[in-house]
């Protein structure tokens, strides 16, 4: 008496399994709209974060686009292996753009023609603009390199 029920259950599972697998392999729906469309716009900013000393790209640097009005939280990005970043869905307005990474000094984007490091630069973003090549150079944080010498000028141990 159990055998017909068991066969029926096996047949059901055999027929239903392709449907379950197909449902699991469906790609997730892509959402190309901003999370909060009431406060976001259609502009975008992209650029690179580079080492001041070497000019090499800095991977995994944090980028903060902070509105001057403080009405919304900053938008953030992390650079890729090539030092590039992209921030989209930006509303028009004034912003500061800052980059940071462990081992480097945090820097804000400045007008490339202004050589005064104390100058704060406001990045003005027009509606639906695409601002590319917004690059920031980060100087290395302080470090000491060299050989420790004793009073006679000979190297001491392995150094620090």
JSON list of N, CA and C in Angstrom, two decimals, residues 14-84:
[
{"chain": "A", "resi": 14, "resn": "UNK", "atom": "N", "xyz": [10.44, 14.15, -9.20]},
{"chain": "A", "resi": 14, "resn": "UNK", "atom": "CA", "xyz": [11.20, 14.09, -10.44]},
{"chain": "A", "resi": 14, "resn": "UNK", "atom": "C", "xyz": [10.70, 15.12, -11.44]},
{"chain": "A", "resi": 15, "resn": "UNK", "atom": "N", "xyz": [9.39, 15.27, -11.54]},
{"chain": "A", "resi": 15, "resn": "UNK", "atom": "CA", "xyz": [8.81, 16.23, -12.48]},
{"chain": "A", "resi": 15, "resn": "UNK", "atom": "C", "xyz": [8.94, 17.66, -11.97]},
{"chain": "A", "resi": 16, "resn": "UNK", "atom": "N", "xyz": [8.90, 17.87, -10.67]},
{"chain": "A", "resi": 16, "resn": "UNK", "atom": "CA", "xyz": [8.95, 19.22, -10.12]},
{"chain": "A", "resi": 16, "resn": "UNK", "atom": "C", "xyz": [10.37, 19.76, -10.00]},
{"chain": "A", "resi": 17, "resn": "UNK", "atom": "N", "xyz": [11.38, 18.92, -9.94]},
{"chain": "A", "resi": 17, "resn": "UNK", "atom": "CA", "xyz": [12.75, 19.39, -9.72]},
{"chain": "A", "resi": 17, "resn": "UNK", "atom": "C", "xyz": [13.26, 20.31, -10.82]},
{"chain": "A", "resi": 18, "resn": "UNK", "atom": "N", "xyz": [12.99, 20.07, -12.11]},
{"chain": "A", "resi": 18, "resn": "UNK", "atom": "CA", "xyz": [13.45, 21.04, -13.11]},
{"chain": "A", "resi": 18, "resn": "UNK", "atom": "C", "xyz": [12.82, 22.42, -12.92]},
{"chain": "A", "resi": 19, "resn": "UNK", "atom": "N", "xyz": [11.58, 22.46, -12.45]},
{"chain": "A", "resi": 19, "resn": "UNK", "atom": "CA", "xyz": [10.94, 23.75, -12.22]},
{"chain": "A", "resi": 19, "resn": "UNK", "atom": "C", "xyz": [11.62, 24.50, -11.08]},
{"chain": "A", "resi": 20, "resn": "UNK", "atom": "N", "xyz": [11.98, 23.78, -10.03]},
{"chain": "A", "resi": 20, "resn": "UNK", "atom": "CA", "xyz": [12.66, 24.41, -8.90]},
{"chain": "A", "resi": 20, "resn": "UNK", "atom": "C", "xyz": [14.03, 24.92, -9.32]},
{"chain": "A", "resi": 21, "resn": "UNK", "atom": "N", "xyz": [14.77, 24.10, -10.08]},
{"chain": "A", "resi": 21, "resn": "UNK", "atom": "CA", "xyz": [16.10, 24.51, -10.51]},
{"chain": "A", "resi": 21, "resn": "UNK", "atom": "C", "xyz": [16.02, 25.70, -11.44]},
{"chain": "A", "resi": 22, "resn": "UNK", "atom": "N", "xyz": [15.05, 25.73, -12.33]},
{"chain": "A", "resi": 22, "resn": "UNK", "atom": "CA", "xyz": [14.91, 26.85, -13.25]},
{"chain": "A", "resi": 22, "resn": "UNK", "atom": "C", "xyz": [14.60, 28.13, -12.48]},
{"chain": "A", "resi": 23, "resn": "UNK", "atom": "N", "xyz": [13.81, 28.02, -11.45]},
{"chain": "A", "resi": 23, "resn": "UNK", "atom": "CA", "xyz": [13.48, 29.20, -10.66]},
{"chain": "A", "resi": 23, "resn": "UNK", "atom": "C", "xyz": [14.72, 29.72, -9.93]},
{"chain": "A", "resi": 24, "resn": "UNK", "atom": "N", "xyz": [15.60, 28.83, -9.50]},
{"chain": "A", "resi": 24, "resn": "UNK", "atom": "CA", "xyz": [16.78, 29.25, -8.77]},
{"chain": "A", "resi": 24, "resn": "UNK", "atom": "C", "xyz": [17.82, 29.87, -9.68]},
{"chain": "A", "resi": 25, "resn": "UNK", "atom": "N", "xyz": [17.85, 29.51, -10.96]},
{"chain": "A", "resi": 25, "resn": "UNK", "atom": "CA", "xyz": [18.89, 30.02, -11.86]},
{"chain": "A", "resi": 25, "resn": "UNK", "atom": "C", "xyz": [18.48, 31.29, -12.58]},
{"chain": "A", "resi": 26, "resn": "UNK", "atom": "N", "xyz": [17.28, 31.78, -12.34]},
{"chain": "A", "resi": 26, "resn": "UNK", "atom": "CA", "xyz": [16.86, 33.03, -12.96]},
{"chain": "A", "resi": 26, "resn": "UNK", "atom": "C", "xyz": [17.71, 34.17, -12.43]},
{"chain": "A", "resi": 27, "resn": "UNK", "atom": "N", "xyz": [18.20, 35.08, -13.29]},
{"chain": "A", "resi": 27, "resn": "UNK", "atom": "CA", "xyz": [18.99, 36.20, -12.79]},
{"chain": "A", "resi": 27, "resn": "UNK", "atom": "C", "xyz": [18.13, 37.14, -11.96]},
{"chain": "A", "resi": 28, "resn": "UNK", "atom": "N", "xyz": [18.79, 37.77, -11.00]},
{"chain": "A", "resi": 28, "resn": "UNK", "atom": "CA", "xyz": [18.07, 38.75, -10.17]},
{"chain": "A", "resi": 28, "resn": "UNK", "atom": "C", "xyz": [17.69, 39.95, -11.02]},
{"chain": "A", "resi": 29, "resn": "UNK", "atom": "N", "xyz": [16.57, 40.54, -10.72]},
{"chain": "A", "resi": 29, "resn": "UNK", "atom": "CA", "xyz": [16.13, 41.73, -11.45]},
{"chain": "A", "resi": 29, "resn": "UNK", "atom": "C", "xyz": [17.10, 42.87, -11.20]},
{"chain": "A", "resi": 30, "resn": "UNK", "atom": "N", "xyz": [17.47, 43.57, -12.25]},
{"chain": "A", "resi": 30, "resn": "UNK", "atom": "CA", "xyz": [18.38, 44.70, -12.13]},
{"chain": "A", "resi": 30, "resn": "UNK", "atom": "C", "xyz": [17.56, 45.96, -11.88]},
{"chain": "A", "resi": 31, "resn": "UNK", "atom": "N", "xyz": [18.00, 46.73, -10.90]},
{"chain": "A", "resi": 31, "resn": "UNK", "atom": "CA", "xyz": [17.33, 47.99, -10.59]},
{"chain": "A", "resi": 31, "resn": "UNK", "atom": "C", "xyz": [18.27, 49.12, -10.95]},
{"chain": "A", "resi": 32, "resn": "UNK", "atom": "N", "xyz": [18.01, 49.79, -12.05]},
{"chain": "A", "resi": 32, "resn": "UNK", "atom": "CA", "xyz": [18.87, 50.88, -12.51]},
{"chain": "A", "resi": 32, "resn": "UNK", "atom": "C", "xyz": [18.42, 52.23, -11.98]},
{"chain": "A", "resi": 33, "resn": "UNK", "atom": "N", "xyz": [17.46, 52.25, -11.09]},
{"chain": "A", "resi": 33, "resn": "UNK", "atom": "CA", "xyz": [16.99, 53.53, -10.56]},
{"chain": "A", "resi": 33, "resn": "UNK", "atom": "C", "xyz": [17.65, 53.79, -9.21]},
{"chain": "A", "resi": 34, "resn": "UNK", "atom": "N", "xyz": [17.78, 55.05, -8.81]},
{"chain": "A", "resi": 34, "resn": "UNK", "atom": "CA", "xyz": [18.39, 55.35, -7.52]},
{"chain": "A", "resi": 34, "resn": "UNK", "atom": "C", "xyz": [17.52, 54.86, -6.38]},
{"chain": "A", "resi": 35, "resn": "UNK", "atom": "N", "xyz": [18.14, 54.68, -5.23]},
{"chain": "A", "resi": 35, "resn": "UNK", "atom": "CA", "xyz": [17.41, 54.18, -4.06]},
{"chain": "A", "resi": 35, "resn": "UNK", "atom": "C", "xyz": [16.34, 55.17, -3.60]},
{"chain": "A", "resi": 36, "resn": "UNK", "atom": "N", "xyz": [16.64, 56.46, -3.69]},
{"chain": "A", "resi": 36, "resn": "UNK", "atom": "CA", "xyz": [15.70, 57.48, -3.24]},
{"chain": "A", "resi": 36, "resn": "UNK", "atom": "C", "xyz": [15.61, 58.54, -4.33]},
{"chain": "A", "resi": 37, "resn": "UNK", "atom": "N", "xyz": [14.70, 58.35, -5.27]},
{"chain": "A", "resi": 37, "resn": "UNK", "atom": "CA", "xyz": [14.65, 59.23, -6.43]},
{"chain": "A", "resi": 37, "resn": "UNK", "atom": "C", "xyz": [14.16, 60.64, -6.10]},
{"chain": "A", "resi": 38, "resn": "UNK", "atom": "N", "xyz": [13.65, 60.85, -4.89]},
{"chain": "A", "resi": 38, "resn": "UNK", "atom": "CA", "xyz": [13.20, 62.19, -4.54]},
{"chain": "A", "resi": 38, "resn": "UNK", "atom": "C", "xyz": [14.38, 63.10, -4.21]},
{"chain": "A", "resi": 39, "resn": "UNK", "atom": "N", "xyz": [15.52, 62.55, -3.81]},
{"chain": "A", "resi": 39, "resn": "UNK", "atom": "CA", "xyz": [16.66, 63.39, -3.45]},
{"chain": "A", "resi": 39, "resn": "UNK", "atom": "C", "xyz": [17.83, 63.22, -4.40]},
{"chain": "A", "resi": 40, "resn": "UNK", "atom": "N", "xyz": [17.78, 62.29, -5.31]},
{"chain": "A", "resi": 40, "resn": "UNK", "atom": "CA", "xyz": [18.88, 62.05, -6.22]},
{"chain": "A", "resi": 40, "resn": "UNK", "atom": "C", "xyz": [18.58, 62.63, -7.59]},
{"chain": "A", "resi": 41, "resn": "UNK", "atom": "N", "xyz": [19.65, 62.90, -8.33]},
{"chain": "A", "resi": 41, "resn": "UNK", "atom": "CA", "xyz": [19.51, 63.44, -9.68]},
{"chain": "A", "resi": 41, "resn": "UNK", "atom": "C", "xyz": [20.05, 62.48, -10.71]},
{"chain": "A", "resi": 42, "resn": "UNK", "atom": "N", "xyz": [20.44, 63.03, -11.84]},
{"chain": "A", "resi": 42, "resn": "UNK", "atom": "CA", "xyz": [20.90, 62.19, -12.94]},
{"chain": "A", "resi": 42, "resn": "UNK", "atom": "C", "xyz": [22.34, 62.47, -13.34]},
{"chain": "A", "resi": 43, "resn": "UNK", "atom": "N", "xyz": [23.04, 63.29, -12.60]},
{"chain": "A", "resi": 43, "resn": "UNK", "atom": "CA", "xyz": [24.44, 63.58, -12.93]},
{"chain": "A", "resi": 43, "resn": "UNK", "atom": "C", "xyz": [25.34, 62.46, -12.44]},
{"chain": "A", "resi": 44, "resn": "UNK", "atom": "N", "xyz": [26.57, 62.43, -12.97]},
{"chain": "A", "resi": 44, "resn": "UNK", "atom": "CA", "xyz": [27.55, 61.46, -12.50]},
{"chain": "A", "resi": 44, "resn": "UNK", "atom": "C", "xyz": [28.95, 62.06, -12.53]},
{"chain": "A", "resi": 45, "resn": "UNK", "atom": "N", "xyz": [29.80, 61.54, -11.65]},
{"chain": "A", "resi": 45, "resn": "UNK", "atom": "CA", "xyz": [31.18, 61.99, -11.54]},
{"chain": "A", "resi": 45, "resn": "UNK", "atom": "C", "xyz": [32.06, 60.75, -11.63]},
{"chain": "A", "resi": 46, "resn": "UNK", "atom": "N", "xyz": [33.17, 60.87, -12.37]},
{"chain": "A", "resi": 46, "resn": "UNK", "atom": "CA", "xyz": [34.11, 59.76, -12.43]},
{"chain": "A", "resi": 46, "resn": "UNK", "atom": "C", "xyz": [35.52, 60.31, -12.49]},
{"chain": "A", "resi": 47, "resn": "UNK", "atom": "N", "xyz": [36.47, 59.50, -12.08]},
{"chain": "A", "resi": 47, "resn": "UNK", "atom": "CA", "xyz": [37.86, 59.93, -12.10]},
{"chain": "A", "resi": 47, "resn": "UNK", "atom": "C", "xyz": [38.77, 58.85, -11.57]},
{"chain": "A", "resi": 48, "resn": "UNK", "atom": "N", "xyz": [39.96, 59.27, -11.13]},
{"chain": "A", "resi": 48, "resn": "UNK", "atom": "CA", "xyz": [40.97, 58.34, -10.62]},
{"chain": "A", "resi": 48, "resn": "UNK", "atom": "C", "xyz": [41.59, 58.90, -9.34]},
{"chain": "A", "resi": 49, "resn": "UNK", "atom": "N", "xyz": [42.04, 58.00, -8.49]},
{"chain": "A", "resi": 49, "resn": "UNK", "atom": "CA", "xyz": [42.81, 58.36, -7.30]},
{"chain": "A", "resi": 49, "resn": "UNK", "atom": "C", "xyz": [44.22, 57.82, -7.53]},
{"chain": "A", "resi": 50, "resn": "UNK", "atom": "N", "xyz": [45.21, 58.73, -7.45]},
{"chain": "A", "resi": 50, "resn": "UNK", "atom": "CA", "xyz": [46.59, 58.37, -7.78]},
{"chain": "A", "resi": 50, "resn": "UNK", "atom": "C", "xyz": [47.53, 58.72, -6.63]},
{"chain": "A", "resi": 51, "resn": "UNK", "atom": "N", "xyz": [48.65, 58.04, -6.58]},
{"chain": "A", "resi": 51, "resn": "UNK", "atom": "CA", "xyz": [49.70, 58.34, -5.60]},
{"chain": "A", "resi": 51, "resn": "UNK", "atom": "C", "xyz": [50.42, 59.61, -6.05]},
{"chain": "A", "resi": 52, "resn": "UNK", "atom": "N", "xyz": [50.57, 60.57, -5.15]},
{"chain": "A", "resi": 52, "resn": "UNK", "atom": "CA", "xyz": [51.28, 61.81, -5.47]},
{"chain": "A", "resi": 52, "resn": "UNK", "atom": "C", "xyz": [52.73, 61.52, -5.84]},
{"chain": "A", "resi": 53, "resn": "UNK", "atom": "N", "xyz": [53.37, 60.61, -5.12]},
{"chain": "A", "resi": 53, "resn": "UNK", "atom": "CA", "xyz": [54.79, 60.34, -5.34]},
{"chain": "A", "resi": 53, "resn": "UNK", "atom": "C", "xyz": [55.07, 59.54, -6.62]},
{"chain": "A", "resi": 54, "resn": "UNK", "atom": "N", "xyz": [54.24, 58.55, -6.91]},
{"chain": "A", "resi": 54, "resn": "UNK", "atom": "CA", "xyz": [54.54, 57.64, -8.03]},
{"chain": "A", "resi": 54, "resn": "UNK", "atom": "C", "xyz": [53.63, 57.83, -9.24]},
{"chain": "A", "resi": 55, "resn": "UNK", "atom": "N", "xyz": [52.46, 58.45, -9.02]},
{"chain": "A", "resi": 55, "resn": "UNK", "atom": "CA", "xyz": [51.50, 58.58, -10.11]},
{"chain": "A", "resi": 55, "resn": "UNK", "atom": "C", "xyz": [50.73, 57.29, -10.37]},
{"chain": "A", "resi": 56, "resn": "UNK", "atom": "N", "xyz": [50.99, 56.26, -9.58]},
{"chain": "A", "resi": 56, "resn": "UNK", "atom": "CA", "xyz": [50.31, 54.97, -9.75]},
{"chain": "A", "resi": 56, "resn": "UNK", "atom": "C", "xyz": [48.90, 55.04, -9.17]},
{"chain": "A", "resi": 57, "resn": "UNK", "atom": "N", "xyz": [47.97, 54.25, -9.73]},
{"chain": "A", "resi": 57, "resn": "UNK", "atom": "CA", "xyz": [46.61, 54.23, -9.19]},
{"chain": "A", "resi": 57, "resn": "UNK", "atom": "C", "xyz": [46.58, 53.63, -7.79]},
{"chain": "A", "resi": 58, "resn": "UNK", "atom": "N", "xyz": [45.65, 54.11, -6.99]},
{"chain": "A", "resi": 58, "resn": "UNK", "atom": "CA", "xyz": [45.46, 53.60, -5.63]},
{"chain": "A", "resi": 58, "resn": "UNK", "atom": "C", "xyz": [44.17, 52.80, -5.59]},
{"chain": "A", "resi": 59, "resn": "UNK", "atom": "N", "xyz": [44.31, 51.51, -5.33]},
{"chain": "A", "resi": 59, "resn": "UNK", "atom": "CA", "xyz": [43.15, 50.62, -5.25]},
{"chain": "A", "resi": 59, "resn": "UNK", "atom": "C", "xyz": [42.53, 50.70, -3.86]},
{"chain": "A", "resi": 60, "resn": "UNK", "atom": "N", "xyz": [41.23, 50.53, -3.80]},
{"chain": "A", "resi": 60, "resn": "UNK", "atom": "CA", "xyz": [40.45, 50.49, -2.55]},
{"chain": "A", "resi": 60, "resn": "UNK", "atom": "C", "xyz": [40.51, 51.79, -1.75]},
{"chain": "A", "resi": 61, "resn": "UNK", "atom": "N", "xyz": [40.62, 52.91, -2.44]},
{"chain": "A", "resi": 61, "resn": "UNK", "atom": "CA", "xyz": [40.51, 54.21, -1.77]},
{"chain": "A", "resi": 61, "resn": "UNK", "atom": "C", "xyz": [39.02, 54.52, -1.62]},
{"chain": "A", "resi": 62, "resn": "UNK", "atom": "N", "xyz": [38.66, 55.19, -0.54]},
{"chain": "A", "resi": 62, "resn": "UNK", "atom": "CA", "xyz": [37.27, 55.57, -0.30]},
{"chain": "A", "resi": 62, "resn": "UNK", "atom": "C", "xyz": [37.04, 56.98, -0.82]},
{"chain": "A", "resi": 63, "resn": "UNK", "atom": "N", "xyz": [35.95, 57.17, -1.55]},
{"chain": "A", "resi": 63, "resn": "UNK", "atom": "CA", "xyz": [35.59, 58.46, -2.11]},
{"chain": "A", "resi": 63, "resn": "UNK", "atom": "C", "xyz": [34.29, 58.91, -1.44]},
{"chain": "A", "resi": 64, "resn": "UNK", "atom": "N", "xyz": [34.26, 60.18, -1.00]},
{"chain": "A", "resi": 64, "resn": "UNK", "atom": "CA", "xyz": [33.08, 60.74, -0.35]},
{"chain": "A", "resi": 64, "resn": "UNK", "atom": "C", "xyz": [32.66, 62.00, -1.10]},
{"chain": "A", "resi": 65, "resn": "UNK", "atom": "N", "xyz": [31.45, 62.00, -1.63]},
{"chain": "A", "resi": 65, "resn": "UNK", "atom": "CA", "xyz": [30.87, 63.17, -2.27]},
{"chain": "A", "resi": 65, "resn": "UNK", "atom": "C", "xyz": [29.85, 63.73, -1.28]},
{"chain": "A", "resi": 66, "resn": "UNK", "atom": "N", "xyz": [30.20, 64.85, -0.63]},
{"chain": "A", "resi": 66, "resn": "UNK", "atom": "CA", "xyz": [29.39, 65.39, 0.45]},
{"chain": "A", "resi": 66, "resn": "UNK", "atom": "C", "xyz": [28.69, 66.67, 0.00]},
{"chain": "A", "resi": 67, "resn": "UNK", "atom": "N", "xyz": [27.36, 66.72, 0.08]},
{"chain": "A", "resi": 67, "resn": "UNK", "atom": "CA", "xyz": [26.65, 67.94, -0.30]},
{"chain": "A", "resi": 67, "resn": "UNK", "atom": "C", "xyz": [26.92, 69.07, 0.69]},
{"chain": "A", "resi": 68, "resn": "UNK", "atom": "N", "xyz": [27.05, 70.29, 0.18]},
{"chain": "A", "resi": 68, "resn": "UNK", "atom": "CA", "xyz": [27.30, 71.44, 1.04]},
{"chain": "A", "resi": 68, "resn": "UNK", "atom": "C", "xyz": [26.10, 71.78, 1.91]},
{"chain": "A", "resi": 69, "resn": "UNK", "atom": "N", "xyz": [24.92, 71.40, 1.46]},
{"chain": "A", "resi": 69, "resn": "UNK", "atom": "CA", "xyz": [23.70, 71.74, 2.20]},
{"chain": "A", "resi": 69, "resn": "UNK", "atom": "C", "xyz": [23.44, 70.81, 3.37]},
{"chain": "A", "resi": 70, "resn": "UNK", "atom": "N", "xyz": [24.13, 69.67, 3.43]},
{"chain": "A", "resi": 70, "resn": "UNK", "atom": "CA", "xyz": [23.95, 68.68, 4.49]},
{"chain": "A", "resi": 70, "resn": "UNK", "atom": "C", "xyz": [22.51, 68.19, 4.61]},
{"chain": "A", "resi": 71, "resn": "UNK", "atom": "N", "xyz": [21.77, 68.23, 3.52]},
{"chain": "A", "resi": 71, "resn": "UNK", "atom": "CA", "xyz": [20.39, 67.73, 3.55]},
{"chain": "A", "resi": 71, "resn": "UNK", "atom": "C", "xyz": [20.33, 66.24, 3.26]},
{"chain": "A", "resi": 72, "resn": "UNK", "atom": "N", "xyz": [21.38, 65.70, 2.68]},
{"chain": "A", "resi": 72, "resn": "UNK", "atom": "CA", "xyz": [21.43, 64.26, 2.40]},
{"chain": "A", "resi": 72, "resn": "UNK", "atom": "C", "xyz": [22.79, 63.73, 2.83]},
{"chain": "A", "resi": 73, "resn": "UNK", "atom": "N", "xyz": [22.86, 62.45, 3.03]},
{"chain": "A", "resi": 73, "resn": "UNK", "atom": "CA", "xyz": [24.14, 61.86, 3.44]},
{"chain": "A", "resi": 73, "resn": "UNK", "atom": "C", "xyz": [25.10, 61.82, 2.24]},
{"chain": "A", "resi": 74, "resn": "UNK", "atom": "N", "xyz": [26.40, 61.73, 2.49]},
{"chain": "A", "resi": 74, "resn": "UNK", "atom": "CA", "xyz": [27.37, 61.68, 1.39]},
{"chain": "A", "resi": 74, "resn": "UNK", "atom": "C", "xyz": [27.18, 60.43, 0.54]},
{"chain": "A", "resi": 75, "resn": "UNK", "atom": "N", "xyz": [27.50, 60.55, -0.72]},
{"chain": "A", "resi": 75, "resn": "UNK", "atom": "CA", "xyz": [27.54, 59.38, -1.60]},
{"chain": "A", "resi": 75, "resn": "UNK", "atom": "C", "xyz": [28.97, 58.86, -1.54]},
{"chain": "A", "resi": 76, "resn": "UNK", "atom": "N", "xyz": [29.13, 57.57, -1.63]},
{"chain": "A", "resi": 76, "resn": "UNK", "atom": "CA", "xyz": [30.46, 56.98, -1.49]},
{"chain": "A", "resi": 76, "resn": "UNK", "atom": "C", "xyz": [30.76, 56.03, -2.63]},
{"chain": "A", "resi": 77, "resn": "UNK", "atom": "N", "xyz": [32.07, 55.80, -2.84]},
{"chain": "A", "resi": 77, "resn": "UNK", "atom": "CA", "xyz": [32.54, 54.82, -3.81]},
{"chain": "A", "resi": 77, "resn": "UNK", "atom": "C", "xyz": [33.88, 54.30, -3.33]},
{"chain": "A", "resi": 78, "resn": "UNK", "atom": "N", "xyz": [34.30, 53.19, -3.89]},
{"chain": "A", "resi": 78, "resn": "UNK", "atom": "CA", "xyz": [35.62, 52.62, -3.62]},
{"chain": "A", "resi": 78, "resn": "UNK", "atom": "C", "xyz": [36.30, 52.39, -4.96]},
{"chain": "A", "resi": 79, "resn": "UNK", "atom": "N", "xyz": [37.56, 52.79, -5.05]},
{"chain": "A", "resi": 79, "resn": "UNK", "atom": "CA", "xyz": [38.27, 52.68, -6.32]},
{"chain": "A", "resi": 79, "resn": "UNK", "atom": "C", "xyz": [38.58, 51.22, -6.66]},
{"chain": "A", "resi": 80, "resn": "UNK", "atom": "N", "xyz": [38.64, 50.97, -7.96]},
{"chain": "A", "resi": 80, "resn": "UNK", "atom": "CA", "xyz": [39.01, 49.65, -8.47]},
{"chain": "A", "resi": 80, "resn": "UNK", "atom": "C", "xyz": [40.52, 49.51, -8.55]},
{"chain": "A", "resi": 81, "resn": "UNK", "atom": "N", "xyz": [40.97, 48.41, -9.12]},
{"chain": "A", "resi": 81, "resn": "UNK", "atom": "CA", "xyz": [42.41, 48.13, -9.24]},
{"chain": "A", "resi": 81, "resn": "UNK", "atom": "C", "xyz": [43.13, 49.19, -10.05]},
{"chain": "A", "resi": 82, "resn": "UNK", "atom": "N", "xyz": [42.42, 49.84, -10.96]},
{"chain": "A", "resi": 82, "resn": "UNK", "atom": "CA", "xyz": [43.03, 50.89, -11.79]},
{"chain": "A", "resi": 82, "resn": "UNK", "atom": "C", "xyz": [42.88, 52.28, -11.16]},
{"chain": "A", "resi": 83, "resn": "UNK", "atom": "N", "xyz": [42.42, 52.34, -9.91]},
{"chain": "A", "resi": 83, "resn": "UNK", "atom": "CA", "xyz": [42.26, 53.61, -9.22]},
{"chain": "A", "resi": 83, "resn": "UNK", "atom": "C", "xyz": [41.03, 54.40, -9.63]},
{"chain": "A", "resi": 84, "resn": "UNK", "atom": "N", "xyz": [40.19, 53.82, -10.47]},
{"chain": "A", "resi": 84, "resn": "UNK", "atom": "CA", "xyz": [39.03, 54.56, -10.98]},
{"chain": "A", "resi": 84, "resn": "UNK", "atom": "C", "xyz": [37.84, 54.47, -10.03]}
]
